[in-house]
PDB file of C-alpha atoms in Angstrom:
ATOM      1  CA  MET A   1     119.395 110.238  65.322  1.00 59.00           C
ATOM      2  CA  ASN A   2     118.061 106.673  65.402  1.00 79.00           C
ATOM      3  CA  SER A   3     114.460 106.451  66.689  1.00 88.00           C
ATOM      4  CA  ASN A   4     115.493 104.155  69.564  1.00 90.00           C
ATOM      5  CA  ASN A   5     118.214 106.616  70.493  1.00 91.00           C
ATOM      6  CA  GLU A   6     115.717 109.485  70.532  1.00 91.00           C
ATOM      7  CA  ALA A   7     113.268 107.527  72.655  1.00 94.00           C
ATOM      8  CA  PHE A   8     116.055 106.565  75.053  1.00 95.00           C
ATOM      9  CA  MET A   9     117.156 110.184  75.485  1.00 94.00           C
ATOM     10  CA  GLY A  10     113.574 111.247  76.110  1.00 95.00           C
ATOM     11  CA  TYR A  11     113.146 108.709  78.889  1.00 96.00           C
ATOM     12  CA  PHE A  12     116.563 109.537  80.320  1.00 97.00           C
ATOM     13  CA  ASN A  13     115.915 113.287  80.428  1.00 96.00           C
ATOM     14  CA  ASP A  14     112.641 112.664  82.265  1.00 97.00           C
ATOM     15  CA  ILE A  15     114.436 110.502  84.842  1.00 97.00           C
ATOM     16  CA  GLU A  16     117.230 113.020  85.348  1.00 96.00           C
ATOM     17  CA  SER A  17     114.711 115.854  85.747  1.00 96.00           C
ATOM     18  CA  PHE A  18     112.841 113.757  88.314  1.00 95.00           C
ATOM     19  CA  PHE A  19     116.023 113.187  90.311  1.00 96.00           C
ATOM     20  CA  ASN A  20     116.881 116.899  90.180  1.00 94.00           C
ATOM     21  CA  LYS A  21     113.430 117.751  91.474  1.00 94.00           C
ATOM     22  CA  GLU A  22     113.063 115.075  94.139  1.00 91.00           C
ATOM     23  CA  TYR A  23     116.566 114.052  95.200  1.00 92.00           C
ATOM     24  CA  LYS A  24     118.976 116.887  94.444  1.00 92.00           C
ATOM     25  CA  PRO A  25     121.614 116.966  97.232  1.00 90.00           C
ATOM     26  CA  ASP A  26     121.727 120.059  99.419  1.00 85.00           C
ATOM     27  CA  ARG A  27     125.443 120.754  99.164  1.00 81.00           C
ATOM     28  CA  GLY A  28     125.461 124.241  97.734  1.00 81.00           C
ATOM     29  CA  LYS A  29     126.238 123.179  94.166  1.00 86.00           C
ATOM     30  CA  SER A  30     124.118 124.260  91.215  1.00 87.00           C
ATOM     31  CA  TYR A  31     124.903 121.148  89.199  1.00 91.00           C
ATOM     32  CA  TYR A  32     125.184 117.483  90.117  1.00 94.00           C
ATOM     33  CA  SER A  33     126.076 114.686  87.762  1.00 95.00           C
ATOM     34  CA  PHE A  34     123.542 111.981  87.042  1.00 96.00           C
ATOM     35  CA  TYR A  35     125.609 109.537  89.075  1.00 96.00           C
ATOM     36  CA  GLU A  36     125.610 111.872  92.093  1.00 95.00           C
ATOM     37  CA  LEU A  37     121.840 112.216  91.798  1.00 96.00           C
ATOM     38  CA  VAL A  38     121.440 108.428  91.686  1.00 96.00           C
ATOM     39  CA  GLU A  39     123.640 107.927  94.750  1.00 95.00           C
ATOM     40  CA  ASN A  40     121.662 110.483  96.717  1.00 95.00           C
ATOM     41  CA  ALA A  41     118.311 109.072  95.583  1.00 94.00           C
ATOM     42  CA  ALA A  42     119.431 105.563  96.592  1.00 93.00           C
ATOM     43  CA  ARG A  43     119.677 106.790 100.190  1.00 90.00           C
ATOM     44  CA  TYR A  44     115.930 107.375 100.291  1.00 86.00           C
ATOM     45  CA  ASP A  45     114.372 105.244  97.562  1.00 85.00           C
ATOM     46  CA  SER A  46     114.622 101.445  97.824  1.00 81.00           C
ATOM     47  CA  TYR A  47     113.858 101.017  94.124  1.00 86.00           C
ATOM     48  CA  VAL A  48     116.751 103.265  93.083  1.00 92.00           C
ATOM     49  CA  LYS A  49     119.034 101.480  95.529  1.00 90.00           C
ATOM     50  CA  ARG A  50     118.070  98.112  94.070  1.00 88.00           C
ATOM     51  CA  LYS A  51     118.550  99.356  90.496  1.00 93.00           C
ATOM     52  CA  ARG A  52     121.751 101.326  91.118  1.00 94.00           C
ATOM     53  CA  ASP A  53     123.822  99.237  88.662  1.00 95.00           C
ATOM     54  CA  ASP A  54     121.201  99.666  85.936  1.00 96.00           C
ATOM     55  CA  PHE A  55     121.248 103.431  86.433  1.00 97.00           C
ATOM     56  CA  GLN A  56     125.032 103.349  86.075  1.00 95.00           C
ATOM     57  CA  ILE A  57     124.707 101.552  82.731  1.00 94.00           C
ATOM     58  CA  LEU A  58     122.026 103.970  81.537  1.00 95.00           C
ATOM     59  CA  GLY A  59     124.190 106.935  82.519  1.00 95.00           C
ATOM     60  CA  ASP A  60     127.154 105.557  80.598  1.00 93.00           C
ATOM     61  CA  LEU A  61     124.979 104.984  77.539  1.00 92.00           C
ATOM     62  CA  ARG A  62     123.594 108.518  77.738  1.00 93.00           C
ATOM     63  CA  ASN A  63     127.136 109.874  77.845  1.00 90.00           C
ATOM     64  CA  PHE A  64     128.005 108.077  74.627  1.00 86.00           C
ATOM     65  CA  LEU A  65     124.863 109.366  72.930  1.00 87.00           C
ATOM     66  CA  SER A  66     125.522 112.922  74.093  1.00 84.00           C
ATOM     67  CA  HIS A  67     128.919 113.185  72.407  1.00 75.00           C
ATOM     68  CA  GLY A  68     128.510 114.318  68.820  1.00 60.00           C
ATOM     69  CA  ASN A  69     131.507 112.396  67.558  1.00 60.00           C
ATOM     70  CA  GLN A  70     130.304 109.157  69.108  1.00 59.00           C
ATOM     71  CA  SER A  71     126.514 109.295  68.958  1.00 56.00           C
ATOM     72  CA  ASP A  72     126.365 107.908  65.425  1.00 64.00           C
ATOM     73  CA  LEU A  73     128.380 104.898  66.535  1.00 70.00           C
ATOM     74  CA  VAL A  74     125.935 103.944  69.285  1.00 77.00           C
ATOM     75  CA  LEU A  75     122.592 102.335  68.559  1.00 85.00           C
ATOM     76  CA  VAL A  76     120.262 101.670  71.467  1.00 89.00           C
ATOM     77  CA  ASN A  77     118.955  98.114  71.144  1.00 91.00           C
ATOM     78  CA  GLU A  78     115.492  96.957  72.151  1.00 93.00           C
ATOM     79  CA  GLU A  79     116.752  95.462  75.408  1.00 93.00           C
ATOM     80  CA  SER A  80     118.235  98.758  76.565  1.00 93.00           C
ATOM     81  CA  LEU A  81     115.168 100.678  75.448  1.00 95.00           C
ATOM     82  CA  ASN A  82     112.854  98.297  77.298  1.00 95.00           C
ATOM     83  CA  LEU A  83     115.015  98.618  80.426  1.00 95.00           C
ATOM     84  CA  ILE A  84     114.869 102.398  80.572  1.00 96.00           C
ATOM     85  CA  LYS A  85     111.177 102.366  79.653  1.00 96.00           C
ATOM     86  CA  ALA A  86     110.401 100.026  82.562  1.00 93.00           C
ATOM     87  CA  ILE A  87     112.496 102.106  84.966  1.00 95.00           C
ATOM     88  CA  HIS A  88     110.843 105.298  83.730  1.00 96.00           C
ATOM     89  CA  GLU A  89     107.420 103.781  84.395  1.00 92.00           C
ATOM     90  CA  GLN A  90     108.290 102.484  87.856  1.00 89.00           C
ATOM     91  CA  LEU A  91     110.069 105.653  88.923  1.00 91.00           C
ATOM     92  CA  LEU A  92     107.738 108.332  87.601  1.00 91.00           C
ATOM     93  CA  LYS A  93     104.460 106.416  87.755  1.00 89.00           C
ATOM     94  CA  PRO A  94     104.916 103.817  90.496  1.00 87.00           C
ATOM     95  CA  LYS A  95     102.112 101.502  91.465  1.00 89.00           C
ATOM     96  CA  THR A  96     100.332 102.421  94.669  1.00 92.00           C
ATOM     97  CA  ALA A  97      99.172 100.468  97.691  1.00 93.00           C
ATOM     98  CA  PHE A  98      95.675 100.593  96.222  1.00 94.00           C
ATOM     99  CA  ASP A  99      96.932  99.031  92.973  1.00 92.00           C
ATOM    100  CA  ILE A 100      98.497  95.979  94.614  1.00 90.00           C
ATOM    101  CA  LYS A 101      96.209  95.416  97.589  1.00 92.00           C
ATOM    102  CA  SER A 102      94.165  92.274  97.860  1.00 88.00           C
ATOM    103  CA  ASP A 103      90.466  93.002  97.886  1.00 82.00           C
ATOM    104  CA  ASP A 104      89.881  89.628  99.480  1.00 81.00           C
ATOM    105  CA  VAL A 105      90.174  90.832 103.066  1.00 85.00           C
ATOM    106  CA  LYS A 106      87.872  89.553 105.792  1.00 92.00           C
ATOM    107  CA  PHE A 107      87.662  91.153 109.193  1.00 93.00           C
ATOM    108  CA  PHE A 108      85.816  90.015 112.302  1.00 96.00           C
ATOM    109  CA  LYS A 109      84.504  91.744 115.362  1.00 96.00           C
ATOM    110  CA  GLU A 110      86.175  90.855 118.630  1.00 96.00           C
ATOM    111  CA  THR A 111      82.898  89.209 119.622  1.00 96.00           C
ATOM    112  CA  SER A 112      82.727  87.030 116.508  1.00 96.00           C
ATOM    113  CA  PRO A 113      82.689  83.299 117.324  1.00 94.00           C
ATOM    114  CA  LEU A 114      85.763  81.214 116.551  1.00 94.00           C
ATOM    115  CA  SER A 115      83.533  78.951 114.473  1.00 93.00           C
ATOM    116  CA  ALA A 116      82.998  81.812 111.998  1.00 95.00           C
ATOM    117  CA  VAL A 117      86.749  82.325 111.664  1.00 94.00           C
ATOM    118  CA  LEU A 118      87.365  78.615 111.102  1.00 93.00           C
ATOM    119  CA  GLU A 119      84.587  78.476 108.518  1.00 94.00           C
ATOM    120  CA  THR A 120      86.234  81.302 106.583  1.00 94.00           C
ATOM    121  CA  ILE A 121      89.621  79.574 106.710  1.00 92.00           C
ATOM    122  CA  ARG A 122      88.022  76.379 105.426  1.00 91.00           C
ATOM    123  CA  ASN A 123      86.318  78.124 102.502  1.00 93.00           C
ATOM    124  CA  THR A 124      89.109  80.503 101.494  1.00 90.00           C
ATOM    125  CA  ASP A 125      92.881  80.771 101.390  1.00 84.00           C
ATOM    126  CA  LEU A 126      92.853  83.555 103.985  1.00 89.00           C
ATOM    127  CA  THR A 127      94.924  83.183 107.149  1.00 89.00           C
ATOM    128  CA  GLN A 128      95.090  86.758 108.455  1.00 92.00           C
ATOM    129  CA  PHE A 129      92.052  88.547 109.819  1.00 95.00           C
ATOM    130  CA  PRO A 130      91.893  92.115 111.205  1.00 96.00           C
ATOM    131  CA  ILE A 131      89.838  92.128 114.408  1.00 96.00           C
ATOM    132  CA  LYS A 132      87.756  95.212 115.208  1.00 95.00           C
ATOM    133  CA  ASP A 133      86.385  96.435 118.504  1.00 94.00           C
ATOM    134  CA  GLY A 134      82.902  97.814 119.055  1.00 92.00           C
ATOM    135  CA  ASN A 135      83.942 101.195 117.658  1.00 92.00           C
ATOM    136  CA  GLY A 136      85.210  99.730 114.393  1.00 91.00           C
ATOM    137  CA  LYS A 137      88.878 100.165 115.308  1.00 94.00           C
ATOM    138  CA  VAL A 138      91.316  97.385 114.432  1.00 96.00           C
ATOM    139  CA  ILE A 139      92.773  95.999 117.665  1.00 96.00           C
ATOM    140  CA  GLY A 140      94.844  93.175 116.250  1.00 96.00           C
ATOM    141  CA  LEU A 141      95.538  90.696 113.503  1.00 95.00           C
ATOM    142  CA  LEU A 142      94.241  87.186 114.115  1.00 96.00           C
ATOM    143  CA  THR A 143      96.404  84.553 112.429  1.00 93.00           C
ATOM    144  CA  GLU A 144      96.930  80.807 112.439  1.00 93.00           C
ATOM    145  CA  ASN A 145      99.426  81.368 115.236  1.00 94.00           C
ATOM    146  CA  GLY A 146      96.661  82.284 117.680  1.00 94.00           C
ATOM    147  CA  ILE A 147      94.489  79.344 116.654  1.00 93.00           C
ATOM    148  CA  THR A 148      97.426  76.954 117.033  1.00 94.00           C
ATOM    149  CA  HIS A 149      98.142  78.273 120.525  1.00 93.00           C
ATOM    150  CA  TRP A 150      94.491  77.947 121.488  1.00 92.00           C
ATOM    151  CA  LEU A 151      94.397  74.343 120.260  1.00 89.00           C
ATOM    152  CA  SER A 152      97.601  73.509 122.142  1.00 91.00           C
ATOM    153  CA  GLN A 153      96.014  74.714 125.369  1.00 88.00           C
ATOM    154  CA  HIS A 154      93.204  72.229 124.847  1.00 82.00           C
ATOM    155  CA  ALA A 155      95.325  69.356 123.532  1.00 77.00           C
ATOM    156  CA  HIS A 156      94.869  67.383 126.766  1.00 80.00           C
ATOM    157  CA  GLU A 157      91.102  67.334 126.354  1.00 75.00           C
ATOM    158  CA  ALA A 158      89.455  64.295 124.766  1.00 67.00           C
ATOM    159  CA  THR A 159      87.285  66.578 122.663  1.00 70.00           C
ATOM    160  CA  VAL A 160      87.714  70.254 121.963  1.00 69.00           C
ATOM    161  CA  SER A 161      84.639  72.469 122.027  1.00 74.00           C
ATOM    162  CA  ILE A 162      84.803  75.787 120.252  1.00 84.00           C
ATOM    163  CA  GLY A 163      81.429  76.862 121.548  1.00 80.00           C
ATOM    164  CA  GLY A 164      81.671  80.141 123.421  1.00 86.00           C
ATOM    165  CA  THR A 165      85.180  80.906 122.152  1.00 92.00           C
ATOM    166  CA  LEU A 166      85.391  84.357 120.593  1.00 94.00           C
ATOM    167  CA  ALA A 167      87.847  86.043 118.269  1.00 95.00           C
ATOM    168  CA  ARG A 168      89.199  88.149 121.138  1.00 95.00           C
ATOM    169  CA  ASP A 169      90.016  84.981 123.082  1.00 94.00           C
ATOM    170  CA  ILE A 170      92.188  83.760 120.219  1.00 95.00           C
ATOM    171  CA  LEU A 171      93.732  87.197 119.717  1.00 95.00           C
ATOM    172  CA  LEU A 172      95.050  87.161 123.293  1.00 95.00           C
ATOM    173  CA  LEU A 173      97.118  84.077 122.426  1.00 94.00           C
ATOM    174  CA  ASP A 174      98.344  85.266 119.022  1.00 95.00           C
ATOM    175  CA  ASP A 175     102.053  86.171 118.990  1.00 93.00           C
ATOM    176  CA  ASN A 176     101.554  87.904 115.628  1.00 92.00           C
ATOM    177  CA  LYS A 177      98.575  90.034 116.611  1.00 94.00           C
ATOM    178  CA  ASP A 178     100.568  93.275 116.468  1.00 94.00           C
ATOM    179  CA  ASN A 179     102.426  92.469 113.238  1.00 94.00           C
ATOM    180  CA  PHE A 180     100.483  94.922 111.095  1.00 95.00           C
ATOM    181  CA  ALA A 181     100.462  98.580 110.170  1.00 96.00           C
ATOM    182  CA  PHE A 182      98.272 100.968 108.236  1.00 96.00           C
ATOM    183  CA  ILE A 183      99.114 102.563 104.908  1.00 96.00           C
ATOM    184  CA  LYS A 184      97.321 105.164 102.822  1.00 96.00           C
ATOM    185  CA  LYS A 185      95.947 104.023  99.489  1.00 95.00           C
ATOM    186  CA  ASP A 186      98.093 106.503  97.510  1.00 94.00           C
ATOM    187  CA  ALA A 187     101.390 105.350  99.048  1.00 93.00           C
ATOM    188  CA  THR A 188     103.797 103.904  96.493  1.00 89.00           C
ATOM    189  CA  ILE A 189     104.812 100.267  96.473  1.00 89.00           C
ATOM    190  CA  TYR A 190     108.253 101.434  97.606  1.00 85.00           C
ATOM    191  CA  GLU A 191     106.758 103.040 100.693  1.00 87.00           C
ATOM    192  CA  ALA A 192     104.962  99.777 101.351  1.00 91.00           C
ATOM    193  CA  GLU A 193     108.198  97.857 100.896  1.00 87.00           C
ATOM    194  CA  ALA A 194     109.980 100.190 103.315  1.00 85.00           C
ATOM    195  CA  GLN A 195     107.314  99.610 105.970  1.00 90.00           C
ATOM    196  CA  PHE A 196     107.766  95.865 105.691  1.00 89.00           C
ATOM    197  CA  ASP A 197     111.545  96.215 105.923  1.00 83.00           C
ATOM    198  CA  ASN A 198     111.599  98.723 108.780  1.00 73.00           C
ATOM    199  CA  GLN A 199     108.815  97.396 110.979  1.00 74.00           C
ATOM    200  CA  LYS A 200     109.093  93.625 110.452  1.00 80.00           C
ATOM    201  CA  ILE A 201     105.369  93.316 109.911  1.00 90.00           C
ATOM    202  CA  ASP A 202     103.277  90.655 108.175  1.00 90.00           C
ATOM    203  CA  ALA A 203     100.488  92.781 106.710  1.00 94.00           C
ATOM    204  CA  LEU A 204      99.612  96.327 105.725  1.00 96.00           C
ATOM    205  CA  LEU A 205      96.012  97.420 106.062  1.00 96.00           C
ATOM    206  CA  VAL A 206      95.019  99.886 103.356  1.00 96.00           C
ATOM    207  CA  THR A 207      92.713 102.787 104.175  1.00 95.00           C
ATOM    208  CA  HIS A 208      92.063 106.114 102.460  1.00 96.00           C
ATOM    209  CA  SER A 209      94.702 108.055 104.402  1.00 96.00           C
ATOM    210  CA  GLY A 210      96.322 105.337 106.503  1.00 95.00           C
ATOM    211  CA  LYS A 211      94.225 105.836 109.630  1.00 95.00           C
ATOM    212  CA  ASN A 212      92.728 103.134 111.831  1.00 95.00           C
ATOM    213  CA  THR A 213      89.453 105.006 112.042  1.00 90.00           C
ATOM    214  CA  GLU A 214      88.773 104.612 108.294  1.00 93.00           C
ATOM    215  CA  ASN A 215      87.174 101.751 106.390  1.00 91.00           C
ATOM    216  CA  LEU A 216      89.492  98.969 105.296  1.00 92.00           C
ATOM    217  CA  LEU A 217      90.026  98.998 101.525  1.00 93.00           C
ATOM    218  CA  GLY A 218      92.245  95.940 101.359  1.00 93.00           C
ATOM    219  CA  ILE A 219      95.301  94.189 102.715  1.00 94.00           C
ATOM    220  CA  ILE A 220      98.889  93.860 101.455  1.00 94.00           C
ATOM    221  CA  THR A 221     101.150  90.966 102.376  1.00 89.00           C
ATOM    222  CA  ARG A 222     104.802  90.358 101.564  1.00 85.00           C
ATOM    223  CA  PHE A 223     103.654  87.940  98.885  1.00 82.00           C
ATOM    224  CA  ASP A 224     101.740  90.754  97.143  1.00 83.00           C
ATOM    225  CA  LEU A 225     104.955  92.757  96.830  1.00 79.00           C
ATOM    226  CA  VAL A 226     106.891  89.788  95.482  1.00 71.00           C
ATOM    227  CA  GLU A 227     104.315  89.423  92.711  1.00 64.00           C
ATOM    228  CA  VAL A 228     104.684  93.056  91.565  1.00 59.00           C
TER     229      VAL A 228
END
């Protein structure tokens, strides 16, 4: 058998074994076709759902290679081999929340002055800041929305003084303050994607096991997922 064909079959068998282990339907049958496994997996895994057509193509190609009278007529090209290799990598060894998080996360205490927040915005590209209470628990996400609302409340004033204004004052005005959730560092990028899709949030805060009581390890935005 051609070396590309052998490599393809190796990757394919790994993927099929993974589906049988993780996504085998509970319908009382001992055997399910690869296509049935894909359809069931697509119900739970956003990556499989997105790649359903590619899995169909790979299944068809495997069928050709598995028939003795046809296998010598089929040669897996580099494009097909690269496709199944990439899918194999993403499916069996997916990146985690820790892999894609941004380390450039800055949080403030609820008693931090607004001037400190504005200074950070001026010196960085950051626009989302977890705000912690006195016990170190995140109580909200301060964004440009809150600052804009605060400025609009003072638009009638000849000069605006930020002295005495604290992060918690801005947080009270921020419509996006609750648009965040926690995620454990070992969660896959597909779990992260599902949280964004299901909860309509703007940021995921990464901690060791996804608890608010733990130290922040980083932050994930929708843009981080797009770049993966």
